[in-house]
Coordinates of C-alpha atoms in Angstrom, one line a residue:
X1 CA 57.3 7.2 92.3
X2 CA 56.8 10.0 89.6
X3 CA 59.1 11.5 87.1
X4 CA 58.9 14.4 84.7
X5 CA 59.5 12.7 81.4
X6 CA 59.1 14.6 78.5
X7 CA 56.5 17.2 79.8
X8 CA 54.3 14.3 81.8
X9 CA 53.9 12.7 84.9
X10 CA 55.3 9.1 84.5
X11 CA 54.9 6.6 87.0
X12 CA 58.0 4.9 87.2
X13 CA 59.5 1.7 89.3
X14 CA 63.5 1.2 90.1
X15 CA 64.6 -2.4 90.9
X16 CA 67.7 -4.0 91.8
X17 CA 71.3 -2.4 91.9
X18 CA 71.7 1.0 90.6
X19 CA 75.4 -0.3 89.5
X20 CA 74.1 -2.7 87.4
X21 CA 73.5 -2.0 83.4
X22 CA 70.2 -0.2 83.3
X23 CA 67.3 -2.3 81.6
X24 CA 64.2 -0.2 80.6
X25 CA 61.0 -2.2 80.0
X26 CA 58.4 -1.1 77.8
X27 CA 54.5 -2.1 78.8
X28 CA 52.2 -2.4 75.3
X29 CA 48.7 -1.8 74.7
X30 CA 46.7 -0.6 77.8
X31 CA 49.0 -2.4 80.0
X32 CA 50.2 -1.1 83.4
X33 CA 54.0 -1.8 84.7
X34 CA 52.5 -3.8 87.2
X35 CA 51.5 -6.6 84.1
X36 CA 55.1 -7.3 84.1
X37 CA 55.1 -10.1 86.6
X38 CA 57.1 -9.3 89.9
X39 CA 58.7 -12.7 89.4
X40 CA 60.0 -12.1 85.8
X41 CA 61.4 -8.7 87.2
X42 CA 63.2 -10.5 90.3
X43 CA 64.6 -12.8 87.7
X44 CA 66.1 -9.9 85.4
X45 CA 67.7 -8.5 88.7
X46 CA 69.2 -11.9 90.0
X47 CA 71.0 -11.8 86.5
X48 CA 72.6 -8.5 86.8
X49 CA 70.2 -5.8 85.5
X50 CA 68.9 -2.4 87.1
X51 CA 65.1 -3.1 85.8
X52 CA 63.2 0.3 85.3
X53 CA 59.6 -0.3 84.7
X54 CA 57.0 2.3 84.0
X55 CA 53.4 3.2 83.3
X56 CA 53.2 4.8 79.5
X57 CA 51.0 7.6 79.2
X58 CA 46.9 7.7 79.8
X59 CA 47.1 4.5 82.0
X60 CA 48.2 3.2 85.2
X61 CA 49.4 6.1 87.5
X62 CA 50.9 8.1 84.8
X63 CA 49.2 11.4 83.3
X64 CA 45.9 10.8 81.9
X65 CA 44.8 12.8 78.7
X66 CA 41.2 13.4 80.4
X67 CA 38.7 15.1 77.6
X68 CA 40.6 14.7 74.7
X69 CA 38.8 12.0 72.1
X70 CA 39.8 9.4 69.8
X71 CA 38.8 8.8 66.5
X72 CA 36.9 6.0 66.3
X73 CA 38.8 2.8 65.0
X74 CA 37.0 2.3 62.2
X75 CA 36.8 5.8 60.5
X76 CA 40.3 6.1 61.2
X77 CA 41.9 3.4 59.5
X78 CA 39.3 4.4 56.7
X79 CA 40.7 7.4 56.7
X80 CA 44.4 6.6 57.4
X81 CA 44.1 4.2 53.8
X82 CA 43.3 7.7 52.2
X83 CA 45.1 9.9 53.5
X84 CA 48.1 8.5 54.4
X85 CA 49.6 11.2 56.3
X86 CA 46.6 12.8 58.1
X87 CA 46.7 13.1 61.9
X88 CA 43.8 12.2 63.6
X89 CA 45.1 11.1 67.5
X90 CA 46.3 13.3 70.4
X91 CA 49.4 11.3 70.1
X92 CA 51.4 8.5 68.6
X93 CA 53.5 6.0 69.0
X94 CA 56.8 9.0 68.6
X95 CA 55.3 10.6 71.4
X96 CA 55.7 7.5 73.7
X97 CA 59.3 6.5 72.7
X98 CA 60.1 10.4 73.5
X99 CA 58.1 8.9 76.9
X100 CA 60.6 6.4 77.3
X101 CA 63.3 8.5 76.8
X102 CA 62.3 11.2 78.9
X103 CA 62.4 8.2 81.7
X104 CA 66.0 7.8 81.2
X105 CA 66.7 11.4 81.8
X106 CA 65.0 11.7 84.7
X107 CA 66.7 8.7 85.7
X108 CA 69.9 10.2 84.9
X109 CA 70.9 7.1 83.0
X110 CA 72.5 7.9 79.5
X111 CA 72.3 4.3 77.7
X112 CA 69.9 1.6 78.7
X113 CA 69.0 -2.0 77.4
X114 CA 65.5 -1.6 76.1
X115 CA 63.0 -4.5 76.0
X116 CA 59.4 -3.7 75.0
X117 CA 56.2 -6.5 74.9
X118 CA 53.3 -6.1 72.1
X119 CA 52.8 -2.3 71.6
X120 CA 56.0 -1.5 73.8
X121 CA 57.8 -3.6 71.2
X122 CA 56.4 -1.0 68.7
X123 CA 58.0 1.9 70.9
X124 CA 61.1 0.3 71.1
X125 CA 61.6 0.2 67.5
X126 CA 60.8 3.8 67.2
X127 CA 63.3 4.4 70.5
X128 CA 66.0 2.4 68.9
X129 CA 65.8 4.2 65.6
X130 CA 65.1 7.8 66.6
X131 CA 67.5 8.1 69.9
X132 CA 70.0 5.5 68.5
X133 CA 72.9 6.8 71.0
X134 CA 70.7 5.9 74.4
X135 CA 70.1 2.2 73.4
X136 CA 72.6 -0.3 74.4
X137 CA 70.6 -3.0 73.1
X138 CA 67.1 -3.9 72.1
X139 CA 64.7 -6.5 72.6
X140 CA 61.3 -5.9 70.6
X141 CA 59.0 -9.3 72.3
X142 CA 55.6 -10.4 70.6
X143 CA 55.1 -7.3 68.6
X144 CA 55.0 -6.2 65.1
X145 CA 56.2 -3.6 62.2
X146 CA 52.2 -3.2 61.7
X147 CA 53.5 -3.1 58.2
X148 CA 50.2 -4.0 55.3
X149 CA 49.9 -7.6 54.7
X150 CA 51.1 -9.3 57.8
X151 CA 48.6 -11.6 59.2
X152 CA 45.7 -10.5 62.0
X153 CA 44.9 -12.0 65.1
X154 CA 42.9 -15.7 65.1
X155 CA 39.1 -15.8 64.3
X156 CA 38.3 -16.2 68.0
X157 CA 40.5 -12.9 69.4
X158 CA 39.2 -11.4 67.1
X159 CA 35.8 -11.9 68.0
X160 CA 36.5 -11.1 71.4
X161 CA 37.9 -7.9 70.6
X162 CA 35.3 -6.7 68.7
X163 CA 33.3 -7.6 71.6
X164 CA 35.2 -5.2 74.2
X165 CA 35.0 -2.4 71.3
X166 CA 31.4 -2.6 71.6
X167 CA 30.8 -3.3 75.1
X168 CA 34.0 -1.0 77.0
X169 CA 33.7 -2.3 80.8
X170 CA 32.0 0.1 82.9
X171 CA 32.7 -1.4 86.9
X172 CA 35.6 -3.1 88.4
X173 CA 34.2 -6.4 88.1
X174 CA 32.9 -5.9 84.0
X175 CA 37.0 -4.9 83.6
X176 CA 38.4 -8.2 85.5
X177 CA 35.6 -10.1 83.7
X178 CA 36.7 -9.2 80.4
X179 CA 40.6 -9.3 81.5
X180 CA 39.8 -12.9 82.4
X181 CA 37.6 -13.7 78.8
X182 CA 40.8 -11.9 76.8
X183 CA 43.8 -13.0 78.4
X184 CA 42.6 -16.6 78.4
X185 CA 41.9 -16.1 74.5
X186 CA 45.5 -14.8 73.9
X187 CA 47.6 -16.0 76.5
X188 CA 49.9 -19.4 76.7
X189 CA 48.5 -22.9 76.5
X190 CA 46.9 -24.3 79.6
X191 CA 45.6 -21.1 80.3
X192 CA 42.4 -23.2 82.0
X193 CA 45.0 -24.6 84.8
X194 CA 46.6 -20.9 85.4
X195 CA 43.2 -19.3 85.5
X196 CA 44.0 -18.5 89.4
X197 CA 47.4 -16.8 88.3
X198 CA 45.7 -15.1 85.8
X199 CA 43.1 -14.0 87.6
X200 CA 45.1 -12.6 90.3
X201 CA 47.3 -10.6 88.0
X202 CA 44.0 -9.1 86.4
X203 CA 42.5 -8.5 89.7
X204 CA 46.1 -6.4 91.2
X205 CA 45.7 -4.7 87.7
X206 CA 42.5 -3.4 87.9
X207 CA 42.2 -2.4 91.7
X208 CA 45.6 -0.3 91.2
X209 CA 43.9 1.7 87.8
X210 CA 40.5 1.5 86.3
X211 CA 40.6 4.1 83.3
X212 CA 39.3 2.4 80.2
X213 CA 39.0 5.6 78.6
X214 CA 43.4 5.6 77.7
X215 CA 42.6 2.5 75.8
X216 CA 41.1 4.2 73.0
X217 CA 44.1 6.9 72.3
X218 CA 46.3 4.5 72.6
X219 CA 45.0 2.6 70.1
X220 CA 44.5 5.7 67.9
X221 CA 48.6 6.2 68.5
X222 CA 49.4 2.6 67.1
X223 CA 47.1 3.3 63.8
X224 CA 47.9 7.1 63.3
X225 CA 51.6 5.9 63.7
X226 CA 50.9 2.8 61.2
X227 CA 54.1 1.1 59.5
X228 CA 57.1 0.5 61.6
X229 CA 59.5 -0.6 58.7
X230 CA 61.1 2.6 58.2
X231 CA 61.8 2.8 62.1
X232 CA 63.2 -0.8 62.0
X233 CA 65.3 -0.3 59.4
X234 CA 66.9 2.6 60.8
X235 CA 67.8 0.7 63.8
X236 CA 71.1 -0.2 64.4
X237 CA 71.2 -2.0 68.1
X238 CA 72.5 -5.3 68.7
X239 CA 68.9 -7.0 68.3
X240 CA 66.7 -10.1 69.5
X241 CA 63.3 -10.3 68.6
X242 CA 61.6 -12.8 70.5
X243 CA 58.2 -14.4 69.7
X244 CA 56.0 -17.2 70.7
X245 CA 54.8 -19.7 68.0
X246 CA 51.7 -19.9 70.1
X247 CA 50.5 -16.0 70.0
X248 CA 47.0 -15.8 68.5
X249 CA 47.2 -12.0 68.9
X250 CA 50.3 -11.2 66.9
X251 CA 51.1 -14.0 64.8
X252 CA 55.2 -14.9 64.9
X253 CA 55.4 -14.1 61.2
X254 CA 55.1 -10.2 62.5
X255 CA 57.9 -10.8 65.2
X256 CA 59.5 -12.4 62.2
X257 CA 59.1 -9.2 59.7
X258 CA 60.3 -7.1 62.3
X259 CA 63.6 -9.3 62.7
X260 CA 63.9 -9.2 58.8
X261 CA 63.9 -5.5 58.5
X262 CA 66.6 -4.6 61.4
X263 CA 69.7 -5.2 60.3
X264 CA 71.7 -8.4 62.0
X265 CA 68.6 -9.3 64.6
X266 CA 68.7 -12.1 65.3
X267 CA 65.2 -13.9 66.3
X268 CA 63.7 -16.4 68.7
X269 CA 61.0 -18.4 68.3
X270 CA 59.3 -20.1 71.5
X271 CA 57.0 -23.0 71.4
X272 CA 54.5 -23.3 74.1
X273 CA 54.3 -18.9 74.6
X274 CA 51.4 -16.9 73.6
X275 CA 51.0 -13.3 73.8
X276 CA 51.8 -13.1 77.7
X277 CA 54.5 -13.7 80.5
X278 CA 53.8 -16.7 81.9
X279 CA 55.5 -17.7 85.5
X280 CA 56.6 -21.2 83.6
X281 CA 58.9 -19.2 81.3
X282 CA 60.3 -16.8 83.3
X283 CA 63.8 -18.4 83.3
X284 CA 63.8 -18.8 79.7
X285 CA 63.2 -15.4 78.9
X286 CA 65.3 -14.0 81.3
X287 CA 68.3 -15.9 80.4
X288 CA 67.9 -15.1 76.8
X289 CA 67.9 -11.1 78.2
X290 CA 70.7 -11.8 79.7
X291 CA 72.7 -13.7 77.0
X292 CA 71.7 -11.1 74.5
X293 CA 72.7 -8.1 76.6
X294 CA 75.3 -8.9 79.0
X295 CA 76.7 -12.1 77.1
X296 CA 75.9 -14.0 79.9

């Protein structure tokens, strides 16, 4: 269903008991709700939680920002290096936590849990430091402070990112082709024997929203917002930061720089996870949710 958050249309999900403590999950980088795995959410509801999922901005279901251009990549971060406080994006990364908290008051929910992936664990930082009274606690996973000097992604994803800069996907079938080429490169090992999971999530993806065109403000958000530290430090949330040593997108020492600058967090390394949500680990993760935010 829709919800007015924060001036937009947000497409929005409500699972499980509406008793239960409220746990808002926060997609990243072009990522619909529907890339968090039904199963994973079924698992967060079996252990007590109200799971609220939603489409961020300019993808999915939720309001699209049709029109309006982003700088190119390139020129901005050229420009960014210069002048360090020059906007150049239709939004940032502020924008989306207000998003995410506009979500909650539609919702009528005061404090929520807060666990963002990748550029949703970017959001979350900014949520926990700038609305500090509607997080109960926080749970940044595979993401970053984007802070200068942490390591990029590995030769090959970067290679294949540069790729999809240069050739955006123009049907249905170029978009699940180069889903499949990408989230093999990043995801968890034995990606080959879960081609057929993967594939199916890419496919339920795609056929519910085809808009490449949010990809590239989004991006612009995460570069004209830049270095997370200052949000991190600010944030004062019972913590977990959650990482997998396997993730050749964001490397662990990121998840590990944003554990070092929030004060107590406490992080989790996890052999054998990339930069996705595989079924295998569903339990795992779940329980350390759980643990973390419910003591359970």
């Amino acid at each position: 269903m829709k919800v007015s958050a924060n001036g937009l249309e947000i497409e929005i999900e409500d699972h499980g008991n509406p008793d239960d403590p409220p746990l808002l999950l926060i997609m990243g980088f072009s990522g619909q709700l529907s890339l968090w795995p039904d199963a994973f959410v079924e698992e967060l509801v079996e252990r007590g939680f109200r799971v609220i999922r939603y489409d961020n901005r300019d993808i999915g279901l939720s309001q699209k920002f049709d029109g309006v251009k982003a700088p190119h990549p390139i020129w901005q971060m050229l420009v960014k290096r210069i002048l360090k406080n020059r906007r150049m994006a239709p939004y940032t990364l502020e924008d989306m936590a207000a998003d995410a908290v506009g979500v909650l008051d539609a919702l009528n929910i005061e404090k929520a849990h807060v666990l963002g992936v990748s550029m949703g664990g970017m959001i979350s930082q900014i949520v926990a430091a700038d609305y500090p009274e509607r997080v109960l606690s926080l749970m940044p996973v595979m993401t970053s402070t984007n802070a200068p000097g942490l390591p990029g992604p590995d030769k090959e994803v970067r290679k294949i990112l540069f790729q999809a800069a240069r050739n955006r996907p123009e049907t249905e079938e170029e978009a699940v082709a180069a889903g499949m080429r990408f989230f093999t490169a990043i995801g968890s090992p034995g990606g080959d024997e879960r081609r057929a999971e993967i594939e199916e999530l890419i496919r339920k993806n795609v056929a519910r929203s085809f808009y490449p065109e949010g990809a590239s403000r989004q991006m612009a958000a995460i570069i004209d917002t830049g270095n997370l530290r200052p949000w991190a430090s600010r944030v004062r949330a019972d913590t977990m930061v959650v990482h997998g040593v396997a993730d050749p997108l964001i490397l662990h020492p990121c998840g590990a720089d944003v554990a070092d600058h929030i004060e107590g967090a406490r992080f989790e390394l996890i052999e054998g996870m990339g930069h996705d949500l595989p079924e295998a680990l569903h339990g795992r993760l779940a329980d350390l949710v759980a643990g973390h935010s419910l003591g359970r």
